[in-house]
PDB file of C-alpha atoms in Angstrom:
ATOM      1  CA  ARG A 224     -25.347 -44.467  50.567  1.00  0.00           C
ATOM      2  CA  HIS A 225     -28.416 -46.280  49.150  1.00  0.00           C
ATOM      3  CA  LEU A 226     -26.333 -47.753  46.333  1.00  0.00           C
ATOM      4  CA  ARG A 227     -23.348 -48.916  48.431  1.00  0.00           C
ATOM      5  CA  ALA A 228     -21.075 -47.265  45.902  1.00  0.00           C
ATOM      6  CA  GLU A 229     -17.581 -47.413  47.389  1.00  0.00           C
ATOM      7  CA  PHE A 230     -15.723 -45.131  45.023  1.00  0.00           C
ATOM      8  CA  ASP A 231     -16.197 -41.738  43.387  1.00  0.00           C
ATOM      9  CA  ASP A 232     -15.733 -42.860  39.780  1.00  0.00           C
ATOM     10  CA  ASP A 233     -19.491 -43.287  39.317  1.00  0.00           C
ATOM     11  CA  ASP A 234     -20.580 -39.926  40.747  1.00  0.00           C
ATOM     12  CA  GLU A 235     -21.513 -38.483  37.365  1.00  0.00           C
ATOM     13  CA  LEU A 236     -23.362 -41.666  36.395  1.00  0.00           C
ATOM     14  CA  ILE A 237     -25.214 -41.684  39.727  1.00  0.00           C
ATOM     15  CA  MET A 238     -26.289 -38.077  39.353  1.00  0.00           C
ATOM     16  CA  SER A 239     -27.599 -38.905  35.861  1.00  0.00           C
ATOM     17  CA  LEU A 240     -29.516 -41.909  37.246  1.00  0.00           C
ATOM     18  CA  VAL A 241     -30.990 -39.782  40.052  1.00  0.00           C
ATOM     19  CA  LYS A 242     -32.340 -37.410  37.410  1.00  0.00           C
ATOM     20  CA  ALA A 243     -33.666 -40.312  35.321  1.00  0.00           C
ATOM     21  CA  SER A 244     -35.352 -41.822  38.383  1.00  0.00           C
ATOM     22  CA  LEU A 245     -37.056 -38.540  39.217  1.00  0.00           C
ATOM     23  CA  GLU A 246     -38.136 -37.992  35.604  1.00  0.00           C
ATOM     24  CA  HIS A 247     -39.584 -41.496  35.419  1.00  0.00           C
ATOM     25  CA  ALA A 248     -41.528 -40.999  38.644  1.00  0.00           C
ATOM     26  CA  GLN A 249     -42.776 -37.596  37.546  1.00  0.00           C
ATOM     27  CA  ASP A 250     -43.843 -38.959  34.145  1.00  0.00           C
ATOM     28  CA  HIS A 251     -45.568 -42.006  35.706  1.00  0.00           C
ATOM     29  CA  THR A 252     -47.509 -39.969  38.248  1.00  0.00           C
ATOM     30  CA  GLY A 253     -48.246 -36.919  36.098  1.00  0.00           C
ATOM     31  CA  ARG A 254     -47.216 -34.703  38.992  1.00  0.00           C
ATOM     32  CA  VAL A 255     -44.825 -31.725  39.089  1.00  0.00           C
ATOM     33  CA  PHE A 256     -42.106 -32.271  41.693  1.00  0.00           C
ATOM     34  CA  ASP A 257     -40.135 -29.010  41.709  1.00  0.00           C
ATOM     35  CA  ILE A 258     -41.919 -25.871  42.841  1.00  0.00           C
ATOM     36  CA  GLN A 259     -42.587 -23.709  39.777  1.00  0.00           C
ATOM     37  CA  GLU A 260     -45.173 -21.531  38.139  1.00  0.00           C
ATOM     38  CA  VAL A 261     -47.266 -23.176  35.381  1.00  0.00           C
ATOM     39  CA  VAL A 262     -49.586 -21.397  32.994  1.00  0.00           C
ATOM     40  CA  GLU A 263     -52.720 -23.202  31.701  1.00  0.00           C
ATOM     41  CA  ASP A 264     -55.123 -21.940  29.054  1.00  0.00           C
ATOM     42  CA  HIS A 265     -58.710 -23.130  29.270  1.00  0.00           C
ATOM     43  CA  SER A 266     -61.606 -22.663  26.880  1.00  0.00           C
ATOM     44  CA  ARG A 267     -64.676 -21.038  28.395  1.00  0.00           C
ATOM     45  CA  SER A 268     -66.804 -23.393  30.429  1.00  0.00           C
ATOM     46  CA  GLU A 269     -70.592 -22.870  30.310  1.00  0.00           C
ATOM     47  CA  THR A 270     -70.760 -24.217  33.885  1.00  0.00           C
ATOM     48  CA  GLY A 271     -67.985 -21.974  35.210  1.00  0.00           C
ATOM     49  CA  VAL A 272     -66.028 -25.044  36.367  1.00  0.00           C
ATOM     50  CA  TYR A 273     -62.422 -25.642  35.321  1.00  0.00           C
ATOM     51  CA  TRP A 274     -60.367 -28.706  36.272  1.00  0.00           C
ATOM     52  CA  LEU A 275     -56.678 -27.798  36.421  1.00  0.00           C
ATOM     53  CA  ASP A 276     -54.121 -30.117  34.815  1.00  0.00           C
ATOM     54  CA  ALA A 277     -51.091 -29.463  36.990  1.00  0.00           C
ATOM     55  CA  VAL A 278     -50.717 -31.383  40.281  1.00  0.00           C
ATOM     56  CA  PRO A 279     -50.069 -30.621  43.099  1.00  0.00           C
ATOM     57  CA  VAL A 280     -51.347 -27.034  43.107  1.00  0.00           C
ATOM     58  CA  ARG A 281     -49.922 -24.916  45.927  1.00  0.00           C
ATOM     59  CA  SER A 282     -51.801 -21.734  45.042  1.00  0.00           C
ATOM     60  CA  ILE A 283     -53.520 -19.776  42.293  1.00  0.00           C
ATOM     61  CA  VAL A 284     -51.252 -16.890  41.239  1.00  0.00           C
ATOM     62  CA  SER A 285     -53.716 -15.309  38.794  1.00  0.00           C
ATOM     63  CA  ILE A 286     -56.711 -15.930  36.560  1.00  0.00           C
ATOM     64  CA  THR A 287     -56.978 -13.739  33.479  1.00  0.00           C
ATOM     65  CA  GLU A 288     -59.456 -13.432  30.643  1.00  0.00           C
ATOM     66  CA  LEU A 289     -57.860 -13.664  27.238  1.00  0.00           C
ATOM     67  CA  ASP A 290     -59.182 -11.500  24.383  1.00  0.00           C
ATOM     68  CA  SER A 291     -59.887 -12.814  20.894  1.00  0.00           C
ATOM     69  CA  ASP A 292     -56.138 -12.424  19.969  1.00  0.00           C
ATOM     70  CA  GLY A 293     -55.127 -14.536  23.010  1.00  0.00           C
ATOM     71  CA  LEU A 294     -53.810 -11.543  24.912  1.00  0.00           C
ATOM     72  CA  ALA A 295     -54.493 -10.986  28.609  1.00  0.00           C
ATOM     73  CA  SER A 296     -57.265  -8.499  29.141  1.00  0.00           C
ATOM     74  CA  THR A 297     -59.050  -8.620  32.523  1.00  0.00           C
ATOM     75  CA  GLU A 298     -58.013 -10.260  35.817  1.00  0.00           C
ATOM     76  CA  ILE A 299     -60.633 -12.503  37.425  1.00  0.00           C
ATOM     77  CA  ASP A 300     -60.669 -12.376  41.214  1.00  0.00           C
ATOM     78  CA  ASP A 301     -64.093 -13.867  42.018  1.00  0.00           C
ATOM     79  CA  TYR A 302     -63.814 -17.671  42.023  1.00  0.00           C
ATOM     80  CA  SER A 303     -63.899 -20.716  44.228  1.00  0.00           C
ATOM     81  CA  PHE A 304     -60.972 -23.087  44.580  1.00  0.00           C
ATOM     82  CA  SER A 305     -61.204 -26.715  45.795  1.00  0.00           C
ATOM     83  CA  PHE A 306     -59.585 -30.145  45.462  1.00  0.00           C
ATOM     84  CA  LYS A 307     -60.891 -33.587  44.575  1.00  0.00           C
ATOM     85  CA  ASP A 308     -58.513 -36.486  44.980  1.00  0.00           C
ATOM     86  CA  GLY A 309     -55.565 -34.125  44.642  1.00  0.00           C
ATOM     87  CA  GLN A 310     -56.752 -32.401  41.501  1.00  0.00           C
ATOM     88  CA  ALA A 311     -57.653 -28.714  41.771  1.00  0.00           C
ATOM     89  CA  LYS A 312     -60.925 -27.298  40.571  1.00  0.00           C
ATOM     90  CA  LEU A 313     -61.863 -23.714  39.957  1.00  0.00           C
ATOM     91  CA  SER A 314     -65.551 -22.843  39.998  1.00  0.00           C
ATOM     92  CA  ARG A 315     -67.950 -19.910  40.118  1.00  0.00           C
ATOM     93  CA  ILE A 316     -66.075 -18.190  37.323  1.00  0.00           C
ATOM     94  CA  THR A 317     -68.344 -15.954  35.279  1.00  0.00           C
ATOM     95  CA  THR A 318     -66.801 -14.710  32.067  1.00  0.00           C
ATOM     96  CA  GLU A 319     -67.794 -13.956  28.480  1.00  0.00           C
ATOM     97  CA  ALA A 320     -64.243 -14.456  27.250  1.00  0.00           C
ATOM     98  CA  GLU A 321     -63.693 -17.532  25.092  1.00  0.00           C
ATOM     99  CA  GLN A 322     -60.509 -18.401  26.998  1.00  0.00           C
ATOM    100  CA  ILE A 323     -59.012 -17.887  30.436  1.00  0.00           C
ATOM    101  CA  GLN A 324     -55.432 -18.218  31.507  1.00  0.00           C
ATOM    102  CA  VAL A 325     -54.614 -19.641  34.920  1.00  0.00           C
ATOM    103  CA  THR A 326     -51.187 -19.174  36.501  1.00  0.00           C
ATOM    104  CA  LEU A 327     -50.497 -21.651  39.256  1.00  0.00           C
ATOM    105  CA  SER A 328     -47.781 -22.351  41.798  1.00  0.00           C
ATOM    106  CA  VAL A 329     -47.246 -26.124  41.757  1.00  0.00           C
ATOM    107  CA  GLY A 330     -44.855 -28.740  43.129  1.00  0.00           C
ATOM    108  CA  TYR A 331     -43.548 -30.054  46.424  1.00  0.00           C
ATOM    109  CA  THR A 332     -41.193 -28.652  49.079  1.00  0.00           C
ATOM    110  CA  GLU A 333     -38.609 -30.907  50.700  1.00  0.00           C
ATOM    111  CA  ASP A 334     -40.938 -31.202  53.687  1.00  0.00           C
ATOM    112  CA  ASP A 335     -44.129 -32.269  51.851  1.00  0.00           C
ATOM    113  CA  PHE A 336     -42.558 -34.475  49.137  1.00  0.00           C
ATOM    114  CA  PRO A 337     -44.365 -37.844  49.558  1.00  0.00           C
ATOM    115  CA  GLU A 338     -42.196 -40.553  51.157  1.00  0.00           C
ATOM    116  CA  ALA A 339     -43.668 -43.199  48.849  1.00  0.00           C
ATOM    117  CA  ILE A 340     -42.441 -41.297  45.808  1.00  0.00           C
ATOM    118  CA  ARG A 341     -39.072 -40.743  47.421  1.00  0.00           C
ATOM    119  CA  SER A 342     -38.779 -44.487  48.159  1.00  0.00           C
ATOM    120  CA  ALA A 343     -39.820 -45.373  44.579  1.00  0.00           C
ATOM    121  CA  CYS A 344     -37.098 -43.104  43.254  1.00  0.00           C
ATOM    122  CA  LEU A 345     -34.518 -44.807  45.456  1.00  0.00           C
ATOM    123  CA  PHE A 346     -35.672 -48.213  44.224  1.00  0.00           C
ATOM    124  CA  LEU A 347     -35.413 -46.976  40.638  1.00  0.00           C
ATOM    125  CA  LEU A 348     -31.968 -45.500  41.239  1.00  0.00           C
ATOM    126  CA  ALA A 349     -30.698 -48.799  42.686  1.00  0.00           C
ATOM    127  CA  HIS A 350     -32.288 -50.765  39.802  1.00  0.00           C
ATOM    128  CA  PHE A 351     -30.804 -48.474  37.157  1.00  0.00           C
ATOM    129  CA  TYR A 352     -27.353 -48.599  38.839  1.00  0.00           C
ATOM    130  CA  GLU A 353     -27.361 -52.374  39.220  1.00  0.00           C
ATOM    131  CA  ASN A 354     -28.538 -52.904  35.603  1.00  0.00           C
ATOM    132  CA  ARG A 355     -26.510 -50.157  33.981  1.00  0.00           C
ATOM    133  CA  SER A 356     -24.666 -52.547  31.686  1.00  0.00           C
ATOM    134  CA  ALA A 357     -27.708 -54.274  30.235  1.00  0.00           C
ATOM    135  CA  ILE A 358     -27.205 -54.411  26.478  1.00  0.00           C
ATOM    136  CA  GLY A 359     -29.429 -56.290  24.079  1.00  0.00           C
ATOM    137  CA  SER A 360     -32.921 -57.627  24.514  1.00  0.00           C
ATOM    138  CA  ASP A 361     -31.699 -60.805  26.255  1.00  0.00           C
ATOM    139  CA  LYS A 362     -30.300 -58.701  29.127  1.00  0.00           C
ATOM    140  CA  LEU A 363     -33.304 -56.395  29.707  1.00  0.00           C
ATOM    141  CA  VAL A 364     -34.605 -56.470  33.282  1.00  0.00           C
ATOM    142  CA  GLU A 365     -38.108 -55.390  34.238  1.00  0.00           C
ATOM    143  CA  LEU A 366     -38.578 -52.525  36.686  1.00  0.00           C
ATOM    144  CA  PRO A 367     -39.181 -53.588  40.282  1.00  0.00           C
ATOM    145  CA  PHE A 368     -42.870 -54.152  41.143  1.00  0.00           C
ATOM    146  CA  ALA A 369     -42.388 -52.009  44.279  1.00  0.00           C
ATOM    147  CA  VAL A 370     -41.792 -48.928  42.113  1.00  0.00           C
ATOM    148  CA  LYS A 371     -45.194 -49.219  40.432  1.00  0.00           C
ATOM    149  CA  ALA A 372     -46.898 -50.091  43.690  1.00  0.00           C
ATOM    150  CA  LEU A 373     -45.429 -47.009  45.373  1.00  0.00           C
ATOM    151  CA  LEU A 374     -46.142 -44.584  42.472  1.00  0.00           C
ATOM    152  CA  ASP A 375     -49.593 -45.741  41.328  1.00  0.00           C
ATOM    153  CA  PRO A 376     -51.542 -44.165  44.196  1.00  0.00           C
ATOM    154  CA  TYR A 377     -50.046 -40.788  43.202  1.00  0.00           C
ATOM    155  CA  ARG A 378     -51.052 -41.006  39.535  1.00  0.00           C
ATOM    156  CA  VAL A 379     -53.125 -38.102  38.406  1.00  0.00           C
ATOM    157  CA  ARG A 380     -56.589 -39.173  37.288  1.00  0.00           C
ATOM    158  CA  MET A 381     -58.345 -36.587  35.152  1.00  0.00           C
ATOM    159  CA  PHE A 382     -62.040 -36.017  35.782  1.00  0.00           C
ATOM    160  CA  ALA A 383     -64.814 -35.577  33.228  1.00  0.00           C
ATOM    161  CA  GLY A 384     -64.755 -32.077  31.870  1.00  0.00           C
ATOM    162  CA  ALA A 385     -61.089 -31.678  32.704  1.00  0.00           C
TER     163      ALA A 385
END
């Protein structure tokens, strides 16, 4: 409907462009869109503070100490969990292990997916569809400014010590 495509011949192309639009938005923002579990390994922090890379974090599934061979040894259940500008921070973790492994549930549901990102993806989809036959450097068309303007506020900014 957004493209005003009047025939079914382009369905496969459109589905491919939808995927490309979502991938571009996900890469640009550094966020994970689909709900999934992500595992992050972190070297021991002397301060007990760990900034998590994946955004948005829905929940902490587990935190485990890794032994010297990188194998899970002991579950950590005493920690604090907070957010700063959308990035998750674990703190108050006391461990002698050189590494910990954090398993996270990340991503958006249909209900909490940001409208600005959804709109940017629609703009991208329309742009890709309208410019699908661009061949050669003389035919290249720059991405719409609105896409960047809509996505930039959702870019993940890593904090010191992250």
